[in-house]
CSV table of C-alpha atoms in Angstrom, one decimal:
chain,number,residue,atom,x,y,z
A,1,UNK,CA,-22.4,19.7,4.7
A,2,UNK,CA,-19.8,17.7,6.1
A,3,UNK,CA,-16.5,19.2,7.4
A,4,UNK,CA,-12.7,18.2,6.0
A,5,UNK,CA,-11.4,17.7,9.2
A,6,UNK,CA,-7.9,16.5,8.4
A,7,UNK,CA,-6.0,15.0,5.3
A,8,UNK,CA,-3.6,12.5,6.1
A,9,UNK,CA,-0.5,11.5,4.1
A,10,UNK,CA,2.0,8.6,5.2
A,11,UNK,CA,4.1,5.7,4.3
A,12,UNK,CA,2.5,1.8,5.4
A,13,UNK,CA,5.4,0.1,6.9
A,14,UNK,CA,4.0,-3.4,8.0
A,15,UNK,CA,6.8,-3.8,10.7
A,16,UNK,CA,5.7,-0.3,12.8
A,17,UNK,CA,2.8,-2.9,14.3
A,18,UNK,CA,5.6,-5.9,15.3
A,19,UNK,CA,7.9,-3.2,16.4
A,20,UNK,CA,5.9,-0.8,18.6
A,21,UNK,CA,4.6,-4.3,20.3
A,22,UNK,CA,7.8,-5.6,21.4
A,23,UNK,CA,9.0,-4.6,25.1
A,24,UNK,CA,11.4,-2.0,25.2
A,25,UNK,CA,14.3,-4.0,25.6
A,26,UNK,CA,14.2,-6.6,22.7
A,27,UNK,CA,13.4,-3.4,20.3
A,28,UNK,CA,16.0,-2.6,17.5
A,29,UNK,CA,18.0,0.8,17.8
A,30,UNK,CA,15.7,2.2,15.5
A,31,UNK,CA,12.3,1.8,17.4
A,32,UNK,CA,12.6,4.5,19.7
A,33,UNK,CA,12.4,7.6,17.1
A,34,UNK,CA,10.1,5.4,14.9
A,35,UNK,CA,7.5,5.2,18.0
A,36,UNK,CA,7.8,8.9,19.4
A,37,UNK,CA,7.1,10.3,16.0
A,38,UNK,CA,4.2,8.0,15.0
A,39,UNK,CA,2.8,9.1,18.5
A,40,UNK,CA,3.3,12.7,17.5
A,41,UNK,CA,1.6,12.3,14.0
A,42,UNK,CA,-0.7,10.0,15.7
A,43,UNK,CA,-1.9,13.5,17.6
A,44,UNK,CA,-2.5,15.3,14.9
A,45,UNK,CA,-5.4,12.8,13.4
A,46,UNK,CA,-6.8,13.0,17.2
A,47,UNK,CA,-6.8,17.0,17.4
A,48,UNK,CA,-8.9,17.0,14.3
A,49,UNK,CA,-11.5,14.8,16.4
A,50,UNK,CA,-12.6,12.9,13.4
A,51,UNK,CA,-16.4,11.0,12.9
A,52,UNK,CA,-15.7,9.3,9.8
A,53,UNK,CA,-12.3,8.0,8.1
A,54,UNK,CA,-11.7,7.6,4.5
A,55,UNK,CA,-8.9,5.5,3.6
A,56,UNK,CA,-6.8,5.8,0.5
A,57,UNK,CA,-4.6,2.6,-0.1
A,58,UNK,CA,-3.8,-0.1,-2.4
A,59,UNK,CA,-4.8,-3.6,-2.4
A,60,UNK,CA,-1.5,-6.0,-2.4
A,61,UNK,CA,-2.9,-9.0,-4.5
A,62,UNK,CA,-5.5,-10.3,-1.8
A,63,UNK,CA,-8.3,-9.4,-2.8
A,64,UNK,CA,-8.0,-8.2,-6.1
A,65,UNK,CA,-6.5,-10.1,-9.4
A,66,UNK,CA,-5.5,-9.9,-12.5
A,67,UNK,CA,-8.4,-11.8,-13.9
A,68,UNK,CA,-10.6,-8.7,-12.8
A,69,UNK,CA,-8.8,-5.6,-11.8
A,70,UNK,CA,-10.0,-2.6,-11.1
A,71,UNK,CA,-8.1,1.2,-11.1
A,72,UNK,CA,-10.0,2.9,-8.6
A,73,UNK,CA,-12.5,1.4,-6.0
A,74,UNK,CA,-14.2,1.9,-3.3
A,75,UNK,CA,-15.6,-0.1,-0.7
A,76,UNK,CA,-19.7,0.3,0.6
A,77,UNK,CA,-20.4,-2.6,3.0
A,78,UNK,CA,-21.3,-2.3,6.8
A,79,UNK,CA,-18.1,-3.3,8.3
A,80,UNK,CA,-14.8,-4.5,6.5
A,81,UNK,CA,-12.7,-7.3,8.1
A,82,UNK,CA,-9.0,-6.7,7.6
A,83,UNK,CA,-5.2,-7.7,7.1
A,84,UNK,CA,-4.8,-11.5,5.1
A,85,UNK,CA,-2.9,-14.8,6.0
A,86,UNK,CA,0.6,-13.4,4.4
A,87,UNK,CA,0.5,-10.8,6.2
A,88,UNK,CA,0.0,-12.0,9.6
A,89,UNK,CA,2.6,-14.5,8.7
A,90,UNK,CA,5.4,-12.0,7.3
A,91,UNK,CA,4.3,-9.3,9.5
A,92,UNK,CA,2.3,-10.4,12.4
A,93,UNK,CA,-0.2,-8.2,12.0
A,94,UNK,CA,-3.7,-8.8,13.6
A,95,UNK,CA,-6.9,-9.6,12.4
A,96,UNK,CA,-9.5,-6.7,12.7
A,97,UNK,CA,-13.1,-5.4,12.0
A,98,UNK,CA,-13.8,-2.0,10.9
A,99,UNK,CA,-17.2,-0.6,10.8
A,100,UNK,CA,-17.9,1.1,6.9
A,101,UNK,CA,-19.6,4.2,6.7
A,102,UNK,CA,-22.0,3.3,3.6
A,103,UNK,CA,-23.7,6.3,3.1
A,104,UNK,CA,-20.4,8.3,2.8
A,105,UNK,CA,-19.2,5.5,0.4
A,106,UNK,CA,-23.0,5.5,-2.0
A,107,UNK,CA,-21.9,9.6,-1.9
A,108,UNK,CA,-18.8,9.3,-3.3
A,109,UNK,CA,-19.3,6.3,-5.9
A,110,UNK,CA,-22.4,8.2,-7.1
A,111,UNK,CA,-20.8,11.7,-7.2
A,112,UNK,CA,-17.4,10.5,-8.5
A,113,UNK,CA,-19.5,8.7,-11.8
A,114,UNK,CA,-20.9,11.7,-12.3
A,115,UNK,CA,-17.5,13.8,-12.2
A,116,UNK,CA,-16.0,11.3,-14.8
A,117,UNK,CA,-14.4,8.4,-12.8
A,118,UNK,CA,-15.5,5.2,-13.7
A,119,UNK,CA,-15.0,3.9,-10.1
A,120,UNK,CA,-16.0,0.2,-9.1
A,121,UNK,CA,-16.9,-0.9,-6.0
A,122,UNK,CA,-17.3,-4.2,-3.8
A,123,UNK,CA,-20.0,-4.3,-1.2
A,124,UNK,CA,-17.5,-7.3,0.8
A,125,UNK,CA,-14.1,-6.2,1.0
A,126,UNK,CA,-11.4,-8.2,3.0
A,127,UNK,CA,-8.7,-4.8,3.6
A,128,UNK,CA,-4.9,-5.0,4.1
A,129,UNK,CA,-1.8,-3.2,5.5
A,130,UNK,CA,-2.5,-0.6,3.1
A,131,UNK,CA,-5.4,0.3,4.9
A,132,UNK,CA,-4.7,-1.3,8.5
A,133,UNK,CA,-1.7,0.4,8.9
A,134,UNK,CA,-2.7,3.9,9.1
A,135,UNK,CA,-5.4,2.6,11.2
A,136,UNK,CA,-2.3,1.5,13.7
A,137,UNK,CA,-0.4,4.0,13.4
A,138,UNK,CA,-3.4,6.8,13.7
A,139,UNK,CA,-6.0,5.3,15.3
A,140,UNK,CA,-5.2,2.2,16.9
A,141,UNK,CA,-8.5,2.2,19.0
A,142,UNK,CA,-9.9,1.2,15.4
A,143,UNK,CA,-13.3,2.8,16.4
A,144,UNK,CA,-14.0,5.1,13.5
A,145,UNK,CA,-16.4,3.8,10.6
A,146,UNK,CA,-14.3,4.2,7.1
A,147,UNK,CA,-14.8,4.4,3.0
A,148,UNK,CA,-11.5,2.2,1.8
A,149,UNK,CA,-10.7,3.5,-1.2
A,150,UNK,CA,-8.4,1.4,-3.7
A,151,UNK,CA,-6.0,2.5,-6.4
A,152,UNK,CA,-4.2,0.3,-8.4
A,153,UNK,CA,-0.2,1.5,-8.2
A,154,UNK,CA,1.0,-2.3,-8.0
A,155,UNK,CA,-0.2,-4.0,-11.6
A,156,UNK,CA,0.2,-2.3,-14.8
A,157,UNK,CA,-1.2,-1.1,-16.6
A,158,UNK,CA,-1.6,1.9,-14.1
A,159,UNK,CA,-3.4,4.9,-14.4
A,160,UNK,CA,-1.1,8.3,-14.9
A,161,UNK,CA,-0.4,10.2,-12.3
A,162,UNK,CA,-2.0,13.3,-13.0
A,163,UNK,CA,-4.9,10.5,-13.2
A,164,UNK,CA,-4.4,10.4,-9.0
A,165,UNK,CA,-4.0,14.1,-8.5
A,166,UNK,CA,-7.4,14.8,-10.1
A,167,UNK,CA,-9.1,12.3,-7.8
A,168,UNK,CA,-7.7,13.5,-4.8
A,169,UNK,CA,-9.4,17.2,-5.7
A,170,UNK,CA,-12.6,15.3,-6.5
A,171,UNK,CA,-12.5,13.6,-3.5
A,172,UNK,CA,-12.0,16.5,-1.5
A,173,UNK,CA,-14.9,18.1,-3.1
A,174,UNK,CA,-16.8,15.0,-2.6
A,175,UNK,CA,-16.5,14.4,0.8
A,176,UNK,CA,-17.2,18.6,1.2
A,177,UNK,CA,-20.5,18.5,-0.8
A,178,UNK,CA,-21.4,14.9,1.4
A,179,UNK,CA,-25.0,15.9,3.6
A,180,UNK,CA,-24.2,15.2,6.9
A,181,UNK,CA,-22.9,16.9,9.3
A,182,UNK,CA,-19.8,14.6,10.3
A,183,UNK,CA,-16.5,15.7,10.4
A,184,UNK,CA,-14.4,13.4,7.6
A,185,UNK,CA,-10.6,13.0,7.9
A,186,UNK,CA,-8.8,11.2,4.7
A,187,UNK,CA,-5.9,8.9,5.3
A,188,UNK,CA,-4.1,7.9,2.3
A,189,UNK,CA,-0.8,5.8,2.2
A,190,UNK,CA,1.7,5.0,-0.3
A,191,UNK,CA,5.9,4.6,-0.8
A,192,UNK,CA,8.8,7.2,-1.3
A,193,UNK,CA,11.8,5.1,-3.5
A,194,UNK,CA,11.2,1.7,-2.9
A,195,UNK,CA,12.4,-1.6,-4.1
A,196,UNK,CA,10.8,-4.9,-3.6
A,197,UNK,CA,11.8,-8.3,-5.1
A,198,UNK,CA,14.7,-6.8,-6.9
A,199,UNK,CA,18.3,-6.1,-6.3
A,200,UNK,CA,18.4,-2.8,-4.4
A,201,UNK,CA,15.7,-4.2,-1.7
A,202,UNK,CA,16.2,-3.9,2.2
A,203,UNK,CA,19.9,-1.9,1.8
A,204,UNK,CA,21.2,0.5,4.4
A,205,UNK,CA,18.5,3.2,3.5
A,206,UNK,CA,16.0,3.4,0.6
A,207,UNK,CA,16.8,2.9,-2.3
A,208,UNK,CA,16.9,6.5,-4.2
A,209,UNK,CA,17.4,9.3,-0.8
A,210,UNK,CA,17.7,11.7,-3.7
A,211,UNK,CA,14.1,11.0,-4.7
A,212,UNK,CA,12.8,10.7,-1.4
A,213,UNK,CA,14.3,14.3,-0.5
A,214,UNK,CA,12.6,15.5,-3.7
A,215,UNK,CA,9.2,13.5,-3.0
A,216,UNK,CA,9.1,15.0,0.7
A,217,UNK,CA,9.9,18.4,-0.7
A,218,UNK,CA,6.9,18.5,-3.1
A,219,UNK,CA,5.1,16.6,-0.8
A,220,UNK,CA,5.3,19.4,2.7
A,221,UNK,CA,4.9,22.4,0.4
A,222,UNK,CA,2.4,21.0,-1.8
A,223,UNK,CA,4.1,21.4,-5.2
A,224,UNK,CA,2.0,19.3,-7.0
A,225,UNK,CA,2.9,21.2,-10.5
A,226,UNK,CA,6.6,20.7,-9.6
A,227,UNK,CA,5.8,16.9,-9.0
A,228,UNK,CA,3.8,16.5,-12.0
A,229,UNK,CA,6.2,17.7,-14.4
A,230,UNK,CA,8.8,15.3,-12.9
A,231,UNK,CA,7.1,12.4,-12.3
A,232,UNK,CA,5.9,9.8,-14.8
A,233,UNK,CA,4.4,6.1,-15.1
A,234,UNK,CA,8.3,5.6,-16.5
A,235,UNK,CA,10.1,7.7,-14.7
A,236,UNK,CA,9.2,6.0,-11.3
A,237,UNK,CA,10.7,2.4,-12.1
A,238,UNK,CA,14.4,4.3,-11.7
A,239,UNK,CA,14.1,5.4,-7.8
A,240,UNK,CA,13.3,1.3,-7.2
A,241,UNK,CA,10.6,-0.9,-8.3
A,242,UNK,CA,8.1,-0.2,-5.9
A,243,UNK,CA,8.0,3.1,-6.2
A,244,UNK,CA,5.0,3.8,-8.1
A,245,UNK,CA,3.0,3.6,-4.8
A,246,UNK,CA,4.2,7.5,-4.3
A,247,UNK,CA,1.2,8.0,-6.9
A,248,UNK,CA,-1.0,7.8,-3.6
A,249,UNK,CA,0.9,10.5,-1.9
A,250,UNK,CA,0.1,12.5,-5.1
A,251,UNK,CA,-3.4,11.6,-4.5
A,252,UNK,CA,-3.4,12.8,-1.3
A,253,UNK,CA,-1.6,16.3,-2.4
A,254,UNK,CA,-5.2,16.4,-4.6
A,255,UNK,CA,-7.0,16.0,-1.4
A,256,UNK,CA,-5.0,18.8,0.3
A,257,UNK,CA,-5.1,21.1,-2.5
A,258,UNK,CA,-7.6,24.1,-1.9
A,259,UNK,CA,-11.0,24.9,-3.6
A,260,UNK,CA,-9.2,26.1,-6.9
A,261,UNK,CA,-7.0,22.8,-6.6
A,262,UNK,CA,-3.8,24.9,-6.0
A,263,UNK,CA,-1.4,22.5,-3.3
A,264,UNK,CA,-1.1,23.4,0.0
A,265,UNK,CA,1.8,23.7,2.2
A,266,UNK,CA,1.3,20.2,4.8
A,267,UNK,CA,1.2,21.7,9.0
A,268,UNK,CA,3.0,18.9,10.1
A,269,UNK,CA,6.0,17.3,8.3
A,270,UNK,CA,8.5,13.8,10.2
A,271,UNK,CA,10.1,11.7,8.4
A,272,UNK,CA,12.1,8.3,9.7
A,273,UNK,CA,15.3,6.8,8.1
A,274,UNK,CA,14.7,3.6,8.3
A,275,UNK,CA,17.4,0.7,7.3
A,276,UNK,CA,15.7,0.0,3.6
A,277,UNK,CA,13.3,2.6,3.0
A,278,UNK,CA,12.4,6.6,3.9
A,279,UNK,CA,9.1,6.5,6.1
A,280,UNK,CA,7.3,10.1,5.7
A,281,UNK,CA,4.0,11.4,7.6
A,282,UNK,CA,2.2,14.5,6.5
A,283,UNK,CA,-1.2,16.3,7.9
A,284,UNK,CA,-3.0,19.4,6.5
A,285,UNK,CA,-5.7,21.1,8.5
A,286,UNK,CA,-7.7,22.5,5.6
A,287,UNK,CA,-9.6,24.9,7.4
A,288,UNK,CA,-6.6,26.0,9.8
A,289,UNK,CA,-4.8,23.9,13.2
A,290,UNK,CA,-7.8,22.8,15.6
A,291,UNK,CA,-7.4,24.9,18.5
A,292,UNK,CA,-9.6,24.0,22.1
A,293,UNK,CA,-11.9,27.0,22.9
A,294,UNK,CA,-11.6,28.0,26.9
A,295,UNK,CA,-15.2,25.7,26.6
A,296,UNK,CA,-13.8,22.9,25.3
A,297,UNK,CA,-15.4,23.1,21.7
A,298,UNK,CA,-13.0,23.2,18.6
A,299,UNK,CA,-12.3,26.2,16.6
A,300,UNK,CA,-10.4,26.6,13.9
A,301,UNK,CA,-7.6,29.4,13.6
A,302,UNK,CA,-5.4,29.2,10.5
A,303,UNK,CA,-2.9,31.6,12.2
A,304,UNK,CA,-1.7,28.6,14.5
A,305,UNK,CA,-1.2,26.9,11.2
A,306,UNK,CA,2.6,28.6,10.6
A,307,UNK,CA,3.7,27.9,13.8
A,308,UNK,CA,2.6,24.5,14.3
A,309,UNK,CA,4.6,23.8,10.6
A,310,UNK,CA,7.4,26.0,12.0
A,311,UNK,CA,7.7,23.3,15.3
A,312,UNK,CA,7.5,20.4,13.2
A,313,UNK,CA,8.6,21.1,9.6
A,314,UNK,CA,12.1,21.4,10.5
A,315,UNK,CA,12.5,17.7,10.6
A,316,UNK,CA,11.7,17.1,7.2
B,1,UNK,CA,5.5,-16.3,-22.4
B,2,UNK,CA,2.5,-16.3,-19.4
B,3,UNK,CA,3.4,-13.7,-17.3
B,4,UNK,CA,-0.2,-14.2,-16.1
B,5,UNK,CA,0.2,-17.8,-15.3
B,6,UNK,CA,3.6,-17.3,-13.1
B,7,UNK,CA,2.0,-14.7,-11.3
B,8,UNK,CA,-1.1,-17.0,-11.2
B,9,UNK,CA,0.7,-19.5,-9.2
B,10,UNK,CA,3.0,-17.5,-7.1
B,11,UNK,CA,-0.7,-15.5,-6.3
B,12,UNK,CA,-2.9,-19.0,-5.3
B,13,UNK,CA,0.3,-21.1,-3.6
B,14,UNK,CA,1.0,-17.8,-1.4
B,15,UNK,CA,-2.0,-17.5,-0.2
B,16,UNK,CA,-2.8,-21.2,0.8
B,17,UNK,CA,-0.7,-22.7,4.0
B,18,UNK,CA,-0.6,-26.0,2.8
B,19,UNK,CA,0.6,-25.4,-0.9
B,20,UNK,CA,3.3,-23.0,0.3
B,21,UNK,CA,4.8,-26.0,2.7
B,22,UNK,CA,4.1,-28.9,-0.2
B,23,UNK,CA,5.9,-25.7,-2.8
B,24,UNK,CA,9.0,-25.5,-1.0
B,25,UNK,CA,9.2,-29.6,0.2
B,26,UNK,CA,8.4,-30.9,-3.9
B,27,UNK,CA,8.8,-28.0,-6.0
B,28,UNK,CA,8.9,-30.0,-9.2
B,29,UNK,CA,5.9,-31.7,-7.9
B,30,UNK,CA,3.7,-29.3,-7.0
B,31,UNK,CA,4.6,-27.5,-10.4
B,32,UNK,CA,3.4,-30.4,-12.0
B,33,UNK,CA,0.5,-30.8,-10.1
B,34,UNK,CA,-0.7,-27.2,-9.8
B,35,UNK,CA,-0.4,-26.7,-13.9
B,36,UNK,CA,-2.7,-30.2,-14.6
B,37,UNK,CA,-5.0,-29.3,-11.9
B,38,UNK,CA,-5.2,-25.7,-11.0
B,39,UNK,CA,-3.8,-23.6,-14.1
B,40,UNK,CA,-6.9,-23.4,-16.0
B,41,UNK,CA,-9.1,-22.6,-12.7
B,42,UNK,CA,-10.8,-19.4,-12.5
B,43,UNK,CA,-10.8,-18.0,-9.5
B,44,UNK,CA,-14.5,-18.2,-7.8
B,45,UNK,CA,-15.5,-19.7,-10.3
B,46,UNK,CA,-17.2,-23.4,-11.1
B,47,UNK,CA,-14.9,-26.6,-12.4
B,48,UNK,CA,-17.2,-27.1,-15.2
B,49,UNK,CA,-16.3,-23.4,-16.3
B,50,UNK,CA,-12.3,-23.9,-16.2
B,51,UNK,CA,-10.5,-22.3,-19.0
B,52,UNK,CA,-8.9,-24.4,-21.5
B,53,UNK,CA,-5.6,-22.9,-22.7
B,54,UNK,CA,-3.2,-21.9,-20.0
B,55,UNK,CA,-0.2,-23.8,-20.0
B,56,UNK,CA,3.5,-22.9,-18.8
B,57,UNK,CA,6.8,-22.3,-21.4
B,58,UNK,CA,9.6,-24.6,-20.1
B,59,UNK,CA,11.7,-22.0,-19.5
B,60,UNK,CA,8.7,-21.3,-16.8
B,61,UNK,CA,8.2,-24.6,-15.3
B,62,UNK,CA,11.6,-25.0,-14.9
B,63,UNK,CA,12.3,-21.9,-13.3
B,64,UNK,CA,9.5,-22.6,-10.6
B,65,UNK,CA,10.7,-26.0,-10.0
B,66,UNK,CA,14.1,-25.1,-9.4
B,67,UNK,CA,13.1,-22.3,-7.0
B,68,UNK,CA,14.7,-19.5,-9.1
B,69,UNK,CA,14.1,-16.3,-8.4
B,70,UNK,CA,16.3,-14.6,-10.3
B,71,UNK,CA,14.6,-16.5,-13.2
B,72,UNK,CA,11.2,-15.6,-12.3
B,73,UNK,CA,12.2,-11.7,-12.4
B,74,UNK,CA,14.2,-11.7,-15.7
B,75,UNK,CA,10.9,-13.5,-17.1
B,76,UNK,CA,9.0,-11.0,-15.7
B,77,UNK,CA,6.7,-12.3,-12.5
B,78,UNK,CA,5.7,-9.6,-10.5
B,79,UNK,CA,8.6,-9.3,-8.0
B,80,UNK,CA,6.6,-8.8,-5.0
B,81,UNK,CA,4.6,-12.0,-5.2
B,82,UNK,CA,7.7,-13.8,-6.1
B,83,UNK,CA,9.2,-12.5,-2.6
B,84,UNK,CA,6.3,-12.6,-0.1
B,85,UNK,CA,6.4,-16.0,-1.4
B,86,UNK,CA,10.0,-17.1,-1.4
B,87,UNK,CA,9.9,-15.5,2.6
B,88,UNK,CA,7.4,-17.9,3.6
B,89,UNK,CA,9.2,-20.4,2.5
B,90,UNK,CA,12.9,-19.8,3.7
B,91,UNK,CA,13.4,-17.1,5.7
B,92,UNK,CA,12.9,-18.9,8.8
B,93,UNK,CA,16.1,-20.4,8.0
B,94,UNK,CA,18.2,-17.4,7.8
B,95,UNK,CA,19.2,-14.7,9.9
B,96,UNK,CA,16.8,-11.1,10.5
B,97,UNK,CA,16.9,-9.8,7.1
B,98,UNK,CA,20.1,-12.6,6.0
B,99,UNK,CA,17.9,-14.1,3.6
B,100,UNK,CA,16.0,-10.8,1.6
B,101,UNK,CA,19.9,-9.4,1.4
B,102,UNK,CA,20.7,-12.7,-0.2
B,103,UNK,CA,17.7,-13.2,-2.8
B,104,UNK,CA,19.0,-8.8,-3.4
B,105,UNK,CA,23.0,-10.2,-4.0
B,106,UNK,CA,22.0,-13.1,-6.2
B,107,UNK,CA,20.2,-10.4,-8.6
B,108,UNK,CA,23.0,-8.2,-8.1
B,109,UNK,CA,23.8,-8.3,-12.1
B,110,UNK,CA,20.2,-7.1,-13.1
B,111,UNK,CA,20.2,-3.1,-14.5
B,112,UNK,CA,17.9,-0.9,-14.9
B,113,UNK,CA,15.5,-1.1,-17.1
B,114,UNK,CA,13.9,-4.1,-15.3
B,115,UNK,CA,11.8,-6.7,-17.3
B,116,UNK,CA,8.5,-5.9,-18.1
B,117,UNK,CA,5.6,-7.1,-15.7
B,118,UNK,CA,2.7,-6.1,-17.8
B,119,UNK,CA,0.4,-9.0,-17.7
């Protein structure tokens, strides 16, 4: 069966690509940190030496519309082309071609119908920052095939968020019970407080800290019955307008949760204080910190998991 | 009120060079344009298999002829096509980050809870 290499947690800021590219002089104050600890999360995706990426995001109204919108999705097609004409334009992002692992993605739509989610699926899915982001961020090589999936945080009627919790378990326990013998890492990405379009957007730091110290909180010790009780479709317009994307992050506290879907405590914990919004990257080692063997093969030993959180978590 | 239909044409201007330029040089134009021609389109599909009853309030059409924003929000558009849009067309005029502040002051007299963008 396949192996759950890594689960991967973070915020999508579309300006990390623009920013990291410009020389070192011409970048603003802020860059510096911004780029050190994306390198240092960056590392932690690479330790894991992943085959196969799945990618938890949200479409941003490019592909998918209100005359035909979907909740959950997921894409099965040979490669997927990526990032849209807005988005090179507001963000200069690039245009790019990931390779799709279909077999992985006929796994999971089959296995999660059966489990109770209606998923849909497009066999020709144009992906954006949602998706390419991480890919920057994580893996800017690009070089890993992927399973996008979509969830709809951006046009309500949106699913609750207990709704994302339990598909990040099933996912877990999809990818775990997938026959292969690939090692799978899931990337998900989604907002602390966030306000777009409205009054409180692009201020001097996001717009609710107070929810973003809560969110991080649940988020690195993987309180996801603490979260739940808290957090509702409702309750998530007050911390800004935006902010329903955290539902991904409590997707990917479902992924990280262990075998009786209890949360976990994330090994590696950074967060960035960005000008307008609280950027936040998380990675769990399900079966314990990849350590090199004296050969050069990877081993797992959980016991390097507290000390590795102990280095990193005191950022947070 | 069609929610649907301002979020319709925020979603196929913003996505389209040309209309975004023509948008922001002849707004009441293009308004009057896109509704005739465009409104009743479905997306990927046929002409012959246009809808037939999408139309804009006035309080709509005006609001996207005269550029308004803050209109567009209180009448419930989805705020984030509303934006990508409105950067596209005028934030190359402004200072980094001048113009977004600016679109945040003029809707500085909006509370919480926000209008409804349910479509």
């Amino acid at each position: 069966m396949a192996e759950l290499a890594a689960v991967i947690a973070s915020t999508h800021h579309p300006f990390y690509y623009k920013t990291s590219q410009l020389p070192p002089k011409d970048r603003p104050p802020f860059a510096e940190e911004w780029i050190t600890k994306i390198e240092r999360f960056r590392q932690t995706l690479t330790a894991a030496e992943p085959d196969v990426l799945v990618m938890v995001g949200s479409d941003h109204f490019h592909q998918l519309w209100l005359d035909n919108m979907p909740q959950f999705l997921v894409g099965k097609a040979p490669f997927f082309d990526a990032n849209w004409y807005n988005e090179e334009r507001e963000f200069g992002l690039p245009r790019m071609l990931l390779r799709g692992e279909e077999d992985l993605a006929a796994h999971i739509l089959r296995d999660g119908l059966d489990r109770g989610f209606d998923l849909a699926f497009s066999n020709e899915l144009r992906i954006d920052h949602s998706i390419t982001c991480p890919i920057i961020t994580l893996r800017p090589q690009a070089d890993l095939p992927i399973v996008p999936v979509y969830t709809n945080i951006f046009a309500p009627p949106l699913p609750q968020p207990r709704r994302f919790v339990q598909l990040g378990r099933a996912i877990r326990e999809m990818v775990e019970s997938w026959e292969s013998d690939q090692r799978v890492a899931v990337i998900g990405t989604g907002h602390l407080s966030l306000e777009l379009g409205g009054p409180r957007q692009f201020g001097e730091h996001g717009p609710d800290p107070e929810f973003d110290r809560k969110a991080v909180d649940w988020i690195a010790s993987g309180d996801i019955d603490s979260c739940l009780a808290e957090v509702s479709l409702e309750s998530l317009h007050a911390p800004g307008n935006a902010t329903h994307g955290f539902m991904d992050f409590m997707l990917m506290m479902g992924v990280a949760a262990n075998r009786a879907g209890e949360g976990q405590k994330a090994d590696h914990v950074e967060t960035v204080d960005l000008f307008h919004t609280m950027e936040a990257y998380f990675t769990w080692y399900p079966d314990g910190v990849p350590e090199r063997e004296p050969d050069g093969r990877l081993s797992s030993a959980a016991s390097s998991a507290s000390e590795e959180r102990s280095e990193s978590g005191g950022e947070q | 009120m069609s929610r649907y239909l301002l979020d319709k044409f925020l979603y196929t201007v913003d996505r389209d060079p040309e209309l975004v330029e023509r948008y922001r040089e002849d707004p009441a134009g293009t308004v009057a344009w896109w509704e005739t021609e465009r409104a009743n389109k479905i997306l990927n599909c046929v002409d012959a298999e246009d809808s037939t009853w999408l139309g804009f309030t006035e309080e709509e059409r005006r609001a996207l002829r005269t550029h308004d924003h803050v209109t567009l929000f209180e009448l419930g558009a989805h705020p984030f096509l509303t934006l990508t849009l409105f950067i596209a067309m005028f934030e190359h005029d402004h200072e980094p980050l001048g113009y977004v502040k600016a679109y945040a002051q003029r809707m500085s007299h909006i509370q919480l809870p926000y209008p409804d963008i349910t479509t």
